[in-house]
Short mmCIF file of C-alpha atoms and ligand atoms in Angstrom, two decimals:
data_model
loop_
_atom_site.label_atom_id
_atom_site.label_comp_id
_atom_site.label_asym_id
_atom_site.label_seq_id
_atom_site.Cartn_x
_atom_site.Cartn_y
_atom_site.Cartn_z
CA MET A 20 106.31 129.78 98.19
CA ALA A 21 104.38 132.97 97.35
CA ALA A 22 106.11 135.36 94.93
CA ILE A 23 107.94 138.30 96.46
CA VAL A 24 106.49 141.76 95.87
CA GLU A 25 108.94 144.65 95.56
CA ARG A 26 108.08 148.30 95.10
CA PHE A 27 109.61 151.65 94.21
CA ALA A 28 107.77 154.62 95.72
CA PRO A 29 108.98 157.99 94.41
CA SER A 30 107.51 161.40 95.21
CA PRO A 31 106.89 163.40 92.03
CA ASN A 32 108.18 166.68 93.44
CA GLY A 33 111.35 166.88 91.36
CA ALA A 34 113.42 164.88 88.89
CA LEU A 35 114.70 161.36 89.57
CA HIS A 36 118.45 161.26 90.12
CA LEU A 37 121.11 158.56 90.35
CA GLY A 38 120.06 157.70 93.92
CA HIS A 39 116.51 156.96 92.80
CA ALA A 40 117.84 154.88 89.91
CA PHE A 41 119.89 152.83 92.36
CA SER A 42 116.87 152.21 94.57
CA ALA A 43 114.52 151.33 91.72
CA LEU A 44 117.05 149.03 90.02
CA THR A 45 117.88 147.28 93.31
CA ALA A 46 114.20 146.49 93.90
CA TRP A 47 113.58 145.56 90.26
CA ASP A 48 116.63 143.28 90.00
CA ALA A 49 115.62 141.51 93.20
CA ALA A 50 112.11 140.93 91.86
CA GLN A 51 113.49 139.61 88.55
CA LYS A 52 115.90 137.26 90.28
CA LYS A 53 113.11 135.69 92.33
CA LYS A 54 110.51 135.86 89.54
CA GLY A 55 108.56 138.16 91.80
CA ARG A 56 106.36 141.19 91.19
CA PHE A 57 107.47 144.81 90.94
CA LEU A 58 105.19 147.76 91.70
CA VAL A 59 105.53 151.51 91.39
CA ARG A 60 103.69 153.71 93.86
CA ILE A 61 103.44 157.45 93.38
CA GLU A 62 103.81 159.21 96.74
CA ASP A 63 102.03 162.42 95.83
CA LEU A 64 100.63 163.40 99.23
CA ASP A 65 102.02 166.88 99.00
CA ARG A 66 99.55 168.36 96.53
CA GLN A 67 101.47 171.65 96.41
CA ARG A 68 104.80 170.24 95.30
CA CYS A 69 103.82 167.10 93.39
CA ARG A 70 102.89 167.69 89.76
CA PRO A 71 101.53 165.41 87.00
CA GLU A 72 104.24 166.43 84.55
CA LEU A 73 106.91 165.45 87.09
CA GLU A 74 105.17 162.09 87.56
CA ALA A 75 105.14 161.53 83.78
CA ALA A 76 108.85 162.42 83.55
CA MET A 77 109.66 159.98 86.38
CA LEU A 78 107.84 157.11 84.74
CA GLU A 79 109.61 157.94 81.46
CA ASP A 80 113.00 157.77 83.25
CA LEU A 81 112.08 154.40 84.76
CA ARG A 82 111.06 153.01 81.37
CA TRP A 83 114.35 154.22 79.90
CA LEU A 84 116.16 152.32 82.67
CA GLY A 85 114.48 149.19 81.33
CA LEU A 86 111.95 148.73 84.12
CA ASN A 87 108.35 147.69 83.77
CA TRP A 88 105.69 147.41 86.43
CA GLU A 89 102.11 146.41 87.00
CA GLU A 90 99.51 148.91 85.80
CA PRO A 91 97.77 150.92 87.01
CA VAL A 92 100.25 152.51 89.41
CA LEU A 93 98.85 153.37 92.82
CA ARG A 94 98.75 157.06 93.75
CA GLN A 95 98.60 158.08 97.39
CA SER A 96 96.37 161.00 96.42
CA GLU A 97 93.68 158.39 95.64
CA ARG A 98 93.93 156.75 99.04
CA PHE A 99 92.86 159.49 101.45
CA GLU A 100 89.81 157.50 102.54
CA ALA A 101 91.94 154.58 103.72
CA TYR A 102 94.16 156.96 105.70
CA THR A 103 91.16 158.70 107.27
CA ASP A 104 89.62 155.36 108.29
CA ALA A 105 92.81 154.25 110.01
CA LEU A 106 93.07 157.59 111.82
CA ALA A 107 89.47 157.26 112.98
CA SER A 108 90.17 153.82 114.44
CA LEU A 109 93.25 155.08 116.30
CA GLU A 110 91.32 158.10 117.51
CA GLN A 111 88.49 155.93 118.83
CA ARG A 112 91.04 154.00 120.85
CA GLY A 113 92.23 157.28 122.40
CA LEU A 114 95.70 157.05 120.86
CA LEU A 115 95.72 160.38 118.99
CA TYR A 116 95.56 163.98 120.08
CA PRO A 117 95.26 167.21 118.11
CA CYS A 118 98.40 169.35 117.97
CA PHE A 119 97.97 173.04 117.25
CA CYS A 120 101.67 173.92 117.41
CA SER A 121 103.41 175.78 114.61
CA ARG A 122 107.02 174.96 113.72
CA LYS A 123 107.99 178.06 115.69
CA ASP A 124 106.11 176.87 118.84
CA ILE A 125 107.88 173.53 118.62
CA ASP A 126 111.32 175.11 118.18
CA ALA A 127 110.68 177.40 121.16
CA ALA A 128 109.60 174.48 123.36
CA LEU A 129 112.63 172.48 122.26
CA SER A 130 115.03 175.27 123.11
CA ALA A 131 113.58 175.64 126.64
CA PRO A 132 115.59 173.81 129.32
CA GLN A 133 114.54 170.14 129.27
CA GLU A 134 113.79 168.08 132.33
CA GLY A 135 115.71 164.88 132.93
CA ALA A 136 118.46 163.61 130.68
CA GLY A 137 119.73 165.69 127.76
CA ALA A 138 117.89 165.71 124.47
CA ALA A 139 117.88 162.32 122.77
CA ASP A 140 119.20 161.87 119.22
CA ASN A 141 116.96 163.12 116.48
CA GLY A 142 114.26 160.77 115.30
CA PRO A 143 113.13 160.27 111.70
CA ASP A 144 111.17 163.54 111.73
CA GLY A 145 113.83 165.54 113.59
CA PRO A 146 113.86 166.07 117.36
CA ALA A 147 110.97 164.34 119.16
CA TYR A 148 107.90 166.56 119.63
CA PRO A 149 108.18 168.18 123.07
CA GLY A 150 104.60 167.27 124.02
CA VAL A 151 103.10 170.75 124.38
CA CYS A 152 99.61 169.77 123.16
CA ARG A 153 99.54 166.34 124.80
CA ASN A 154 98.37 167.82 128.07
CA LEU A 155 95.71 170.21 126.83
CA SER A 156 92.35 169.67 128.54
CA GLU A 157 89.36 168.55 126.48
CA PRO A 158 87.60 171.96 126.81
CA GLU A 159 90.81 173.67 125.66
CA ARG A 160 91.00 171.39 122.61
CA ALA A 161 87.35 171.99 121.82
CA ASN A 162 87.84 175.77 122.13
CA ARG A 163 90.76 175.83 119.77
CA LYS A 164 88.99 173.67 117.23
CA ALA A 165 85.91 175.88 117.48
CA SER A 166 88.06 178.95 116.81
CA GLY A 167 89.10 177.35 113.50
CA ALA A 168 92.71 176.67 114.48
CA LYS A 169 94.30 174.08 112.20
CA PHE A 170 95.73 171.02 113.87
CA ALA A 171 97.85 167.96 113.17
CA LEU A 172 97.08 164.57 114.75
CA ARG A 173 99.83 163.03 116.82
CA LEU A 174 100.20 159.49 118.09
CA ASP A 175 100.54 159.44 121.88
CA MET A 176 103.55 157.11 121.87
CA ARG A 177 103.29 156.08 125.51
CA LYS A 178 99.62 155.23 125.17
CA ALA A 179 100.28 153.36 121.92
CA ILE A 180 102.90 151.21 123.64
CA ALA A 181 100.53 150.59 126.57
CA ALA A 182 97.72 149.65 124.15
CA LEU A 183 99.93 146.94 122.67
CA GLY A 184 100.59 145.48 126.12
CA GLY A 185 103.45 147.66 127.36
CA GLY A 186 107.18 148.04 126.70
CA GLY A 187 107.96 144.37 127.25
CA VAL A 188 105.55 143.29 124.54
CA VAL A 189 106.69 146.04 122.17
CA ALA A 190 110.34 145.01 122.64
CA LYS A 191 109.35 141.63 121.24
CA LEU A 192 108.15 143.24 118.00
CA SER A 193 110.79 143.05 115.29
CA PHE A 194 111.44 143.26 111.58
CA LYS A 195 113.91 141.45 109.36
CA GLU A 196 116.58 143.61 107.75
CA ILE A 197 117.88 141.90 104.62
CA GLY A 198 119.94 144.93 103.59
CA GLN A 199 121.78 147.06 106.08
CA GLY A 200 121.07 150.05 108.32
CA PRO A 201 123.42 153.08 108.40
CA ASN A 202 125.43 151.53 111.25
CA GLY A 203 125.63 148.06 109.78
CA GLU A 204 122.41 146.86 111.43
CA LYS A 205 121.16 143.65 109.85
CA GLY A 206 119.21 140.50 110.57
CA ARG A 207 116.38 140.55 113.08
CA ILE A 208 115.95 144.05 114.53
CA ASN A 209 113.89 144.40 117.73
CA LEU A 210 111.89 147.47 118.59
CA SER A 211 113.14 149.47 121.54
CA PRO A 212 110.29 151.07 123.48
CA GLU A 213 112.72 153.64 124.96
CA GLN A 214 113.86 154.66 121.49
CA LEU A 215 110.30 154.94 120.29
CA VAL A 216 109.43 157.27 123.15
CA GLU A 217 112.64 159.29 123.26
CA ARG A 218 113.80 159.46 119.65
CA CYS A 219 110.55 159.23 117.70
CA GLY A 220 108.18 160.61 120.33
CA ASP A 221 104.62 161.57 119.48
CA ILE A 222 104.94 161.46 115.70
CA ALA A 223 102.40 163.23 113.52
CA LEU A 224 100.05 160.86 111.69
CA ALA A 225 98.08 163.61 109.97
CA ARG A 226 99.41 167.03 109.10
CA LYS A 227 97.76 170.40 109.24
CA ASP A 228 97.77 170.72 105.47
CA PHE A 229 96.81 167.19 104.45
CA PRO A 230 95.00 164.34 106.16
CA THR A 231 97.86 161.87 106.65
CA SER A 232 101.60 161.73 107.15
CA TYR A 233 104.26 159.78 105.29
CA HIS A 234 104.48 157.20 108.11
CA LEU A 235 100.81 156.30 108.11
CA ALA A 236 100.42 156.32 104.33
CA VAL A 237 103.48 154.18 103.63
CA THR A 238 102.48 151.60 106.26
CA LEU A 239 98.93 151.28 104.95
CA ASP A 240 99.94 151.28 101.29
CA ASP A 241 102.65 148.64 101.60
CA ALA A 242 100.06 146.41 103.30
CA HIS A 243 97.33 147.28 100.78
CA GLN A 244 99.61 146.41 97.86
CA GLY A 245 100.83 143.19 99.48
CA VAL A 246 104.46 144.36 99.41
CA THR A 247 106.68 141.68 100.93
CA ILE A 248 110.04 143.50 100.66
CA VAL A 249 110.43 147.22 101.21
CA THR A 250 113.58 148.36 99.41
CA ARG A 251 114.61 151.93 100.20
CA GLY A 252 117.55 154.10 101.25
CA GLU A 253 119.21 153.70 104.63
CA ASP A 254 118.12 157.27 105.46
CA LEU A 255 114.69 155.73 106.19
CA PHE A 256 116.02 153.00 108.49
CA GLY A 257 115.14 155.15 111.53
CA ALA A 258 111.51 155.38 110.38
CA THR A 259 111.05 151.61 110.16
CA PRO A 260 110.38 151.07 113.90
CA ILE A 261 107.48 153.54 113.59
CA HIS A 262 106.11 151.64 110.60
CA ARG A 263 106.49 148.36 112.51
CA LEU A 264 104.64 149.84 115.49
CA LEU A 265 101.84 151.09 113.23
CA GLN A 266 101.54 147.63 111.66
CA ALA A 267 101.03 146.19 115.14
CA LEU A 268 98.47 148.86 116.08
CA LEU A 269 96.54 148.54 112.83
CA GLY A 270 96.77 144.77 112.39
CA ARG A 271 98.80 144.91 109.17
CA PRO A 272 101.46 142.36 108.12
CA THR A 273 105.18 143.11 108.40
CA PRO A 274 107.25 142.94 105.21
CA HIS A 275 111.00 142.41 105.18
CA TYR A 276 113.12 145.54 104.78
CA ARG A 277 116.10 146.07 102.53
CA HIS A 278 117.71 149.40 103.33
CA HIS A 279 120.52 150.21 100.95
CA ARG A 280 123.50 152.56 100.82
CA LEU A 281 122.94 156.09 99.57
CA ILE A 282 124.45 157.46 96.40
CA ARG A 283 126.53 160.52 97.24
CA ASP A 284 128.00 163.46 95.37
CA ASP A 285 131.74 164.17 95.14
CA LEU A 286 131.65 165.87 98.54
CA GLY A 287 130.05 162.84 100.17
CA ARG A 288 126.63 164.48 100.49
CA ARG A 289 123.64 162.36 99.68
CA LEU A 290 122.14 163.31 96.33
CA ALA A 291 119.20 165.67 96.39
CA LYS A 292 117.05 167.55 93.96
CA ARG A 293 119.74 170.31 93.86
CA ASP A 294 122.17 167.93 92.10
CA LYS A 295 120.81 168.72 88.68
CA ASP A 296 123.81 167.15 86.92
CA LYS A 297 122.97 163.80 88.55
CA ALA A 298 119.37 163.90 87.34
CA LEU A 299 118.59 160.97 85.06
CA ALA A 300 117.25 163.34 82.42
CA ALA A 301 120.59 165.22 82.36
CA LEU A 302 122.59 161.98 82.16
CA ARG A 303 120.35 160.75 79.36
CA ALA A 304 120.84 164.02 77.49
CA GLU A 305 124.62 163.51 77.79
CA GLY A 306 124.16 160.19 75.98
CA ILE A 307 124.82 157.76 78.84
CA SER A 308 123.23 154.31 78.33
CA PRO A 309 121.32 152.38 80.99
CA GLU A 310 124.18 149.82 80.99
CA GLN A 311 126.77 152.53 81.67
CA LEU A 312 124.58 153.90 84.42
CA ARG A 313 124.38 150.46 86.04
CA GLU A 314 128.16 150.25 85.89
CA GLN A 315 128.51 153.66 87.48
CA LEU A 316 126.25 152.46 90.31
CA SER A 317 128.20 149.17 90.61
CA LEU A 318 125.08 147.17 89.86
N1 LIG B 27 108.56 158.51 98.81
C1 LIG B 27 109.79 158.37 99.51
C2 LIG B 27 110.89 159.10 98.76
O1 LIG B 27 110.72 159.44 97.60
C3 LIG B 27 110.21 156.91 99.68
C4 LIG B 27 109.41 156.24 100.72
C5 LIG B 27 109.73 154.78 100.98
O2 LIG B 27 110.39 154.14 100.15
O3 LIG B 27 109.28 154.29 101.99
O4 LIG B 27 111.92 159.37 99.35
#
């Protein structure tokens, strides 16, 4: 059987904390157990917030934890061409449209009375996009572009589902959850076309400020690196159906997914960059050892 390929994919926009350590160690331990491969991918799409010194500090923390990985690491900032090519192919198939909305426009449209049933639950990027720019005419789009207005590119979710053969076919798409979703979801998880339309909606695949979105980049990169198991926090479980749909649209393989519990602070909030005392650098400075840290994480 081919070796498993695990990955840890941090964004160098702050310091690694206990939650990151849990994720990285879970993936690394799994790779060791199966004599598989372990990769690190630097998710540095956001050129404003991601900084080389933060990347160096992250890699230093990971080494201290006892991890090693294949060199060179892959950086998303070096992969813009691959993202642009995939966008061009989706655009040619008529599955994307430009969205000129600002955050304020979207909030205003969302707060207007909605037709039909009440607002669906939030999707992985917040409430589903209300569709304002989906219905712009071609001349209107051309005018706005000509005036220099910046735009994002959104996936027309209904058209994407139709392009794959319709809701019935999409409902047969699935992924294998070898960890657990936030509500105990495990095993074979089927895509729900209704959920894709109502919860996720027309997700952005390229943003106004950079030429891809997390969803597109992560899907393409996991395929490019031959990742067979995606280990990550259960907060991303809701994004996985989008990644599965993109794999189908772009002809990429589907890895298995291991979503894991989140590490929380004393108030039960998931750790974030604000929890400076839970940063690995702070814990290291206090003199904690990697073994003690593993114990603290029940690993
Ligand atoms: N870069 C993401 C993060 O730091 C993780 C993405 C993923 O594992 O799919 O939260």
